[in-house]
Coordinates of N, CA and C in Angstrom, one line a residue:
M1010 N 0.8 -1.2 0.0 CA 0.0 0.0 0.0 C 0.9 1.2 0.0
I1011 N 0.5 2.2 -0.7 CA 1.2 3.5 -0.8 C 0.6 4.5 0.2
K1012 N 1.4 4.9 1.2 CA 1.0 5.8 2.2 C 1.8 7.1 2.2
G1013 N 1.2 8.2 2.5 CA 1.9 9.5 2.5 C 2.0 10.1 3.8
Y1014 N 3.0 10.9 4.0 CA 3.1 11.6 5.3 C 3.4 13.1 5.0
A1015 N 2.5 13.9 5.6 CA 2.6 15.4 5.4 C 2.8 16.0 6.8
R1016 N 3.7 17.0 6.8 CA 3.9 17.7 8.1 C 4.2 19.2 7.9
V1017 N 3.7 20.0 8.7 CA 4.1 21.4 8.8 C 4.4 21.7 10.2
S1018 N 5.2 22.8 10.5 CA 5.7 23.0 11.8 C 4.8 23.7 12.8
S1019 N 3.8 24.4 12.2 CA 2.9 25.1 13.2 C 1.4 25.0 12.7
L1020 N 0.5 25.3 13.6 CA -0.9 25.2 13.3 C -1.3 26.2 12.2
S1021 N -0.6 27.3 12.1 CA -1.0 28.3 11.1 C -0.6 28.0 9.7
Q1022 N 0.3 27.0 9.5 CA 0.7 26.6 8.2 C -0.2 25.6 7.5
N1023 N -0.2 25.6 6.2 CA -1.1 24.8 5.4 C -0.5 23.5 4.9
L1024 N -1.2 22.4 5.0 CA -0.7 21.1 4.5 C -1.1 20.8 3.0
E1025 N -2.0 21.7 2.5 CA -2.6 21.4 1.2 C -1.7 21.1 0.1
R1026 N -0.6 21.9 -0.1 CA 0.4 21.6 -1.2 C 0.9 20.2 -1.1
Q1027 N 1.3 19.8 0.1 CA 1.9 18.5 0.3 C 0.9 17.4 0.0
I1028 N -0.4 17.6 0.5 CA -1.4 16.6 0.3 C -1.7 16.4 -1.2
V1029 N -1.8 17.5 -1.9 CA -2.0 17.4 -3.4 C -0.9 16.6 -4.0
A1030 N 0.3 16.9 -3.7 CA 1.5 16.1 -4.3 C 1.4 14.7 -3.9
L1031 N 1.1 14.4 -2.7 CA 1.0 13.0 -2.2 C -0.1 12.2 -2.9
R1032 N -1.2 12.9 -3.1 CA -2.3 12.2 -3.8 C -1.9 11.9 -5.3
E1033 N -1.3 12.9 -5.9 CA -0.8 12.7 -7.3 C 0.2 11.6 -7.4
A1034 N 0.9 11.3 -6.3 CA 1.9 10.2 -6.2 C 1.2 8.9 -6.0
G1035 N -0.1 8.9 -5.8 CA -0.8 7.6 -5.6 C -1.0 7.2 -4.2
C1036 N -0.9 8.1 -3.3 CA -1.1 7.7 -1.9 C -2.5 7.4 -1.6
E1037 N -2.7 6.2 -1.0 CA -4.1 5.8 -0.6 C -4.5 6.3 0.8
I1038 N -3.5 6.5 1.6 CA -3.7 7.0 3.0 C -2.7 8.1 3.2
I1039 N -3.1 9.2 3.8 CA -2.2 10.3 4.1 C -2.3 10.7 5.5
Y1040 N -1.2 10.6 6.2 CA -1.1 10.9 7.6 C -0.6 12.4 7.7
Q1041 N -1.2 13.2 8.6 CA -0.9 14.6 8.6 C -0.6 15.0 10.1
D1042 N 0.5 15.8 10.2 CA 0.8 16.4 11.5 C 1.1 17.9 11.4
K1043 N 0.7 18.6 12.4 CA 1.1 20.0 12.5 C 1.9 20.1 13.7
A1044 N 3.2 19.8 13.6 CA 4.1 19.7 14.7 C 5.6 19.9 14.2
S1045 N 6.4 20.3 15.1 CA 7.8 20.6 14.7 C 8.5 19.3 14.3
G1046 N 9.5 19.4 13.4 CA 10.3 18.3 12.9 C 11.5 18.0 13.8
K1047 N 11.6 18.7 14.9 CA 12.7 18.5 15.8 C 12.7 17.2 16.5
D1048 N 11.6 16.6 16.7 CA 11.5 15.3 17.3 C 10.5 14.4 16.6
L1049 N 10.4 13.2 17.0 CA 9.5 12.2 16.3 C 8.2 12.0 17.1
N1050 N 8.0 12.6 18.2 CA 6.8 12.4 19.0 C 5.6 13.2 18.4
R1051 N 5.3 12.7 17.2 CA 4.1 13.3 16.5 C 3.1 12.3 16.4
P1052 N 1.8 12.6 16.8 CA 0.8 11.5 16.8 C 0.6 10.8 15.5
E1053 N 0.4 11.5 14.4 CA 0.1 10.8 13.1 C 1.3 10.1 12.6
Y1054 N 2.5 10.6 12.9 CA 3.7 9.9 12.4 C 3.8 8.6 13.2
Q1055 N 3.6 8.6 14.5 CA 3.7 7.4 15.3 C 2.6 6.4 14.8
K1056 N 1.4 6.9 14.5 CA 0.3 6.0 14.1 C 0.7 5.3 12.7
M1057 N 1.3 6.2 11.8 CA 1.7 5.6 10.5 C 2.8 4.5 10.7
K1058 N 3.7 4.7 11.6 CA 4.8 3.7 11.8 C 4.1 2.4 12.4
E1059 N 3.2 2.5 13.3 CA 2.5 1.4 13.9 C 1.8 0.6 12.8
E1060 N 1.2 1.3 11.8 CA 0.3 0.6 10.8 C 1.1 0.1 9.6
L1061 N 2.4 0.4 9.6 CA 3.2 -0.1 8.4 C 3.2 -1.6 8.3
Q1062 N 3.1 -2.1 7.1 CA 3.2 -3.5 6.8 C 4.3 -3.7 5.8
P1063 N 5.0 -4.9 5.9 CA 6.1 -5.1 4.9 C 5.6 -4.9 3.5
G1064 N 6.3 -4.2 2.7 CA 5.9 -4.0 1.3 C 5.3 -2.6 1.1
D1065 N 4.8 -2.0 2.2 CA 4.3 -0.7 2.1 C 5.3 0.3 1.6
C1066 N 4.9 1.4 1.0 CA 5.8 2.5 0.5 C 5.3 3.8 1.2
I1067 N 6.2 4.5 1.8 CA 5.9 5.8 2.5 C 6.4 6.9 1.5
V1068 N 5.6 7.8 1.2 CA 5.9 8.9 0.4 C 6.0 10.2 1.2
F1069 N 7.1 10.9 1.1 CA 7.2 12.3 1.7 C 7.4 13.3 0.5
A1070 N 6.8 14.4 0.7 CA 7.0 15.5 -0.3 C 8.4 16.0 -0.3
S1071 N 9.0 16.0 0.8 CA 10.4 16.5 1.0 C 11.0 15.7 2.2
L1072 N 12.3 15.5 2.2 CA 13.0 14.7 3.2 C 12.8 15.4 4.6
D1073 N 12.8 16.7 4.6 CA 12.7 17.4 5.9 C 11.3 17.2 6.6
R1074 N 10.4 16.6 5.8 CA 9.0 16.3 6.4 C 9.2 15.1 7.4
L1075 N 10.2 14.3 7.1 CA 10.4 13.2 8.0 C 11.0 13.7 9.3
S1076 N 12.1 14.4 9.3 CA 12.7 15.0 10.5 C 13.7 16.1 10.1
R1077 N 14.0 17.0 11.0 CA 15.0 18.0 10.8 C 16.3 17.7 11.5
N1078 N 16.3 16.5 12.1 CA 17.5 16.1 12.9 C 18.2 15.0 12.1
Y1079 N 19.5 15.1 12.0 CA 20.4 14.2 11.3 C 20.2 12.8 11.8
K1080 N 20.4 12.6 13.1 CA 20.3 11.3 13.7 C 19.0 10.6 13.6
D1081 N 17.9 11.4 13.8 CA 16.6 10.9 13.7 C 16.2 10.5 12.2
T1082 N 16.7 11.3 11.3 CA 16.4 11.0 9.9 C 17.1 9.7 9.5
S1083 N 18.3 9.6 9.8 CA 19.1 8.4 9.5 C 18.5 7.2 10.2
N1084 N 18.2 7.3 11.5 CA 17.6 6.1 12.2 C 16.2 5.7 11.7
E1085 N 15.4 6.7 11.4 CA 14.0 6.5 10.9 C 14.1 5.8 9.5
W1086 N 15.0 6.3 8.7 CA 15.1 5.8 7.3 C 15.5 4.3 7.5
K1087 N 16.4 4.0 8.3 CA 16.8 2.5 8.5 C 15.7 1.7 9.1
S1088 N 15.0 2.3 10.1 CA 13.9 1.6 10.7 C 12.8 1.3 9.8
I1089 N 12.4 2.2 8.9 CA 11.4 2.0 7.9 C 11.8 1.0 6.8
T1090 N 13.0 1.2 6.3 CA 13.4 0.4 5.1 C 13.9 -1.0 5.6
Q1091 N 14.6 -1.1 6.7 CA 15.2 -2.3 7.1 C 14.3 -3.1 8.1
D1092 N 14.0 -2.5 9.2 CA 13.2 -3.2 10.2 C 11.8 -3.5 9.8
K1093 N 11.1 -2.5 9.2 CA 9.7 -2.6 8.8 C 9.6 -3.2 7.3
C1094 N 10.7 -3.3 6.6 CA 10.8 -3.8 5.2 C 9.8 -3.1 4.3
C1095 N 9.9 -1.7 4.5 CA 9.0 -0.9 3.6 C 9.9 0.0 2.7
D1096 N 9.3 0.6 1.7 CA 10.1 1.5 0.9 C 9.7 2.9 1.2
I1097 N 10.7 3.8 0.8 CA 10.5 5.3 1.0 C 10.7 5.9 -0.3
K1098 N 9.8 6.9 -0.6 CA 10.0 7.7 -1.8 C 9.9 9.2 -1.4
V1099 N 10.9 10.0 -1.8 CA 10.9 11.4 -1.5 C 10.6 12.2 -2.8
L1100 N 9.5 12.8 -2.9 CA 9.1 13.4 -4.2 C 10.0 14.4 -4.8
D1101 N 10.6 15.3 -4.0 CA 11.5 16.3 -4.5 C 12.9 15.9 -4.7
M1102 N 13.2 14.6 -4.5 CA 14.5 14.0 -4.7 C 14.4 12.6 -5.2
P1103 N 14.2 12.5 -6.5 CA 13.9 11.2 -7.1 C 15.0 10.1 -6.8
I1104 N 16.2 10.5 -6.5 CA 17.2 9.5 -6.1 C 16.9 8.8 -4.8
L1105 N 16.0 9.5 -4.0 CA 15.6 8.9 -2.7 C 14.3 8.1 -2.9
D1106 N 14.4 7.1 -3.7 CA 13.2 6.2 -3.9 C 13.7 4.8 -3.9
T1107 N 13.6 4.1 -2.7 CA 14.1 2.8 -2.6 C 13.4 1.8 -3.4
K1108 N 12.2 2.1 -3.9 CA 11.4 1.1 -4.7 C 11.8 1.1 -6.2
S1109 N 12.3 2.3 -6.7 CA 12.6 2.3 -8.1 C 14.1 2.0 -8.4
N1110 N 14.8 1.7 -7.4 CA 16.3 1.4 -7.6 C 16.4 0.0 -8.3
E1111 N 16.5 0.0 -9.6 CA 16.6 -1.2 -10.3 C 18.0 -1.8 -10.2
A1112 N 18.9 -1.1 -9.7 CA 20.3 -1.6 -9.5 C 20.4 -2.5 -8.3
G1113 N 19.3 -2.8 -7.6 CA 19.3 -3.7 -6.5 C 20.1 -3.2 -5.3
L1114 N 21.0 -4.0 -4.8 CA 21.8 -3.7 -3.6 C 22.6 -2.4 -3.8
T1115 N 23.2 -2.2 -5.0 CA 24.0 -1.0 -5.3 C 23.1 0.2 -5.2
G1116 N 22.0 0.1 -5.7 CA 21.0 1.3 -5.7 C 20.7 1.6 -4.2
K1117 N 20.4 0.6 -3.4 CA 20.1 0.8 -2.0 C 21.3 1.4 -1.2
V1118 N 22.5 1.0 -1.5 CA 23.7 1.5 -0.9 C 23.8 3.0 -1.3
I1119 N 23.7 3.3 -2.5 CA 23.8 4.7 -3.0 C 22.7 5.5 -2.3
T1120 N 21.5 5.0 -2.2 CA 20.4 5.8 -1.6 C 20.7 6.0 -0.1
N1121 N 21.2 5.0 0.6 CA 21.6 5.2 2.0 C 22.7 6.2 2.2
I1122 N 23.7 6.2 1.3 CA 24.8 7.2 1.3 C 24.2 8.6 1.1
V1123 N 23.3 8.8 0.2 CA 22.7 10.1 -0.1 C 21.9 10.5 1.1
I1124 N 21.1 9.6 1.7 CA 20.3 10.0 2.8 C 21.1 10.5 4.0
E1125 N 22.2 9.8 4.2 CA 23.1 10.2 5.3 C 23.7 11.6 5.0
L1126 N 24.1 11.8 3.8 CA 24.7 13.1 3.4 C 23.6 14.2 3.6
L1127 N 22.4 14.0 3.0 CA 21.4 15.0 3.1 C 20.9 15.3 4.5
A1128 N 20.8 14.2 5.3 CA 20.4 14.4 6.7 C 21.5 15.2 7.5
Y1129 N 22.7 14.9 7.2 CA 23.8 15.6 7.8 C 23.8 17.1 7.4
C1130 N 23.6 17.4 6.1 CA 23.5 18.8 5.7 C 22.3 19.5 6.3
A1131 N 21.2 18.8 6.5 CA 20.0 19.5 7.1 C 20.3 19.8 8.6
N1132 N 21.1 18.9 9.2 CA 21.5 19.1 10.6 C 22.4 20.3 10.7
I1133 N 23.4 20.4 9.8 CA 24.3 21.5 9.8 C 23.5 22.8 9.6
E1134 N 22.6 22.9 8.7 CA 21.8 24.1 8.5 C 21.0 24.5 9.7
R1135 N 20.4 23.5 10.4 CA 19.7 23.8 11.6 C 20.6 24.4 12.7
D1136 N 21.8 23.8 12.8 CA 22.8 24.4 13.8 C 23.2 25.8 13.4
K1137 N 23.3 26.1 12.1 CA 23.6 27.5 11.7 C 22.5 28.4 12.0
I1138 N 21.3 28.0 11.8 CA 20.1 28.8 12.2 C 20.2 29.1 13.7
K1139 N 20.4 28.1 14.5 CA 20.5 28.3 16.0 C 21.6 29.3 16.3
E1140 N 22.8 29.2 15.6 CA 23.9 30.1 15.9 C 23.5 31.5 15.5
R1141 N 22.9 31.7 14.4 CA 22.5 33.1 13.9 C 21.4 33.6 14.9
Q1142 N 20.5 32.8 15.4 CA 19.5 33.2 16.3 C 20.2 33.7 17.6
T1143 N 21.1 32.9 18.1 CA 21.8 33.2 19.4 C 22.6 34.5 19.2
A1144 N 23.3 34.7 18.1 CA 24.0 35.9 17.8 C 23.1 37.1 17.8
G1145 N 21.9 36.9 17.1 CA 20.9 38.0 17.0 C 20.4 38.4 18.4
I1146 N 20.1 37.4 19.2 CA 19.6 37.7 20.6 C 20.7 38.5 21.4
K1147 N 21.9 38.0 21.3 CA 23.0 38.6 22.0 C 23.2 40.1 21.5
L1148 N 23.1 40.3 20.2 CA 23.3 41.7 19.7 C 22.1 42.6 20.2
A1149 N 20.9 42.0 20.1 CA 19.7 42.8 20.6 C 19.9 43.2 22.1
K1150 N 20.4 42.2 22.9 CA 20.5 42.5 24.3 C 21.6 43.7 24.5
T1151 N 22.6 43.7 23.7 CA 23.6 44.8 23.8 C 23.0 46.1 23.5
R1152 N 21.9 46.1 22.6 CA 21.2 47.3 22.3 C 20.1 47.7 23.2
G1153 N 20.0 46.9 24.3 CA 19.0 47.2 25.3 C 17.6 46.5 25.1
V1154 N 17.5 45.6 24.1 CA 16.2 45.0 23.9 C 16.0 44.0 25.1
K1155 N 14.8 44.0 25.7 CA 14.5 43.1 26.8 C 13.8 41.9 26.3
F1156 N 14.1 40.7 26.8 CA 13.5 39.5 26.5 C 12.8 38.9 27.7
G1157 N 11.9 38.0 27.5 CA 11.1 37.4 28.6 C 9.9 38.2 29.0
R1158 N 9.3 37.8 30.1 CA 8.1 38.5 30.5 C 8.4 39.8 31.1
T1159 N 7.4 40.7 31.0 CA 7.6 42.0 31.6 C 7.4 41.9 33.1
V1160 N 8.0 42.8 33.8 CA 7.9 42.8 35.2 C 6.4 43.2 35.6
S1161 N 5.8 42.3 36.4 CA 4.4 42.6 36.8 C 4.2 43.8 37.7
L1162 N 5.1 44.1 38.5 CA 5.0 45.2 39.4 C 6.3 45.9 39.5
S1163 N 6.3 47.3 39.6 CA 7.5 48.0 39.8 C 7.9 47.8 41.2
K1164 N 9.2 48.2 41.5 CA 9.6 48.1 42.9 C 8.8 49.0 43.8
E1165 N 8.4 50.2 43.4 CA 7.6 51.1 44.2 C 6.2 50.4 44.5
Q1166 N 5.6 49.9 43.5 CA 4.3 49.3 43.7 C 4.4 48.1 44.7
F1167 N 5.4 47.3 44.4 CA 5.6 46.1 45.3 C 5.8 46.5 46.8
L1168 N 6.7 47.5 47.0 CA 7.0 47.9 48.4 C 5.8 48.5 49.1
Y1169 N 4.9 49.2 48.3 CA 3.7 49.8 48.9 C 2.8 48.6 49.4
H1170 N 2.6 47.6 48.6 CA 1.7 46.5 49.0 C 2.4 45.6 50.0
Y1171 N 3.7 45.5 49.9 CA 4.5 44.7 50.9 C 4.4 45.3 52.3
D1172 N 4.3 46.6 52.3 CA 4.2 47.3 53.6 C 2.9 46.9 54.3
S1173 N 1.8 46.8 53.6 CA 0.5 46.4 54.2 C 0.6 44.9 54.7
L1174 N 1.4 44.1 54.0 CA 1.6 42.7 54.5 C 2.4 42.7 55.8
Q1175 N 3.4 43.5 55.8 CA 4.3 43.6 57.0 C 3.5 44.1 58.2
K1176 N 2.6 45.0 58.0 CA 1.8 45.5 59.1 C 0.7 44.5 59.5
G1177 N 0.5 43.4 58.8 CA -0.5 42.5 59.2 C -1.9 42.8 58.7
N1178 N -2.0 43.8 57.8 CA -3.3 44.2 57.3 C -3.9 43.2 56.2
I1179 N -3.0 42.4 55.7 CA -3.4 41.5 54.6 C -2.5 40.2 54.6
S1180 N -3.1 39.1 54.1 CA -2.3 37.9 54.0 C -1.6 37.8 52.6
V1181 N -0.6 36.9 52.5 CA 0.1 36.8 51.2 C -1.0 36.3 50.2
T1182 N -1.8 35.4 50.5 CA -2.8 34.8 49.6 C -3.7 35.9 49.1
K1183 N -4.3 36.7 50.0 CA -5.2 37.8 49.6 C -4.4 38.9 48.8
L1184 N -3.2 39.2 49.2 CA -2.4 40.2 48.4 C -2.2 39.7 47.0
C1185 N -1.9 38.4 46.8 CA -1.6 37.8 45.5 C -2.9 37.9 44.7
E1186 N -4.0 37.6 45.3 CA -5.3 37.7 44.6 C -5.6 39.1 44.1
Q1187 N -5.4 40.1 45.0 CA -5.6 41.5 44.6 C -4.7 41.9 43.5
L1188 N -3.5 41.5 43.5 CA -2.5 41.9 42.5 C -2.6 41.1 41.3
G1189 N -3.2 40.0 41.3 CA -3.3 39.1 40.1 C -2.0 38.4 39.8
I1190 N -1.3 38.0 40.9 CA 0.0 37.3 40.7 C -0.1 36.0 41.5
S1191 N 0.8 35.1 41.1 CA 0.9 33.9 41.8 C 1.8 34.1 43.1
R1192 N 1.7 33.1 44.0 CA 2.6 33.2 45.2 C 4.0 33.1 44.7
K1193 N 4.3 32.3 43.7 CA 5.7 32.2 43.3 C 6.2 33.5 42.8
T1194 N 5.4 34.2 42.0 CA 5.8 35.6 41.5 C 6.0 36.5 42.7
F1195 N 5.1 36.4 43.7 CA 5.2 37.3 44.9 C 6.6 37.1 45.5
Y1196 N 6.9 35.8 45.7 CA 8.2 35.5 46.4 C 9.4 35.9 45.6
N1197 N 9.3 35.7 44.3 CA 10.3 36.2 43.4 C 10.5 37.7 43.4
L1198 N 9.4 38.4 43.4 CA 9.5 39.9 43.5 C 10.1 40.3 44.9
R1199 N 9.7 39.6 45.9 CA 10.2 39.9 47.3 C 11.7 39.7 47.3
D1200 N 12.2 38.6 46.7 CA 13.6 38.3 46.7 C 14.4 39.3 45.9
K1201 N 13.7 39.8 44.8 CA 14.3 40.8 43.9 C 14.4 42.2 44.5
Y1202 N 13.3 42.6 45.2 CA 13.2 44.0 45.6 C 13.7 44.2 47.1
I1203 N 13.6 43.2 47.9 CA 13.9 43.4 49.3 C 15.2 42.7 49.7
K1204 N 16.2 43.5 50.0 CA 17.5 43.0 50.4 C 17.4 42.5 51.8
N1205 N 17.9 41.3 52.1 CA 17.9 40.7 53.4 C 19.1 41.1 54.2

């Protein structure tokens, strides 16, 4: 049976382009996930793997729909083709079609080498993106850009309310309710603003 797998990284992205391509490739069943490719804990992907039968062919529109991680891509490729005895076809890379390799073992070896190389390149690109992101954040911080949550109360506001607490006019629980903050936030602010 020919089965397809489509994935986008976020809920706002559209799977339609991949689904059309997979249908045109003859997929009888198409599994769809809207989840990051960083790990394999995706519900439809796991369901697809459980339902695989020897001789099935899994079609991906692109190799990065399988995973964005070198190790995972390589391991999953081997798991599907060797352990599950299934074929894989990647639409945008015809060389990555284990079913059409008429050269037999040589074709499978070449496909495995190509998959290792492509997965490695995808991993390198992901690492470069992380490096650029880290450098961008560092540069933004030097320019004074603030990251994280905004402070819920200024020091003056906190000290005003803390004074009522110290005088016994209000409990921590009631104060937190009035201020709309959690007890953890209260204690974090106390530790931040009040020197012991």
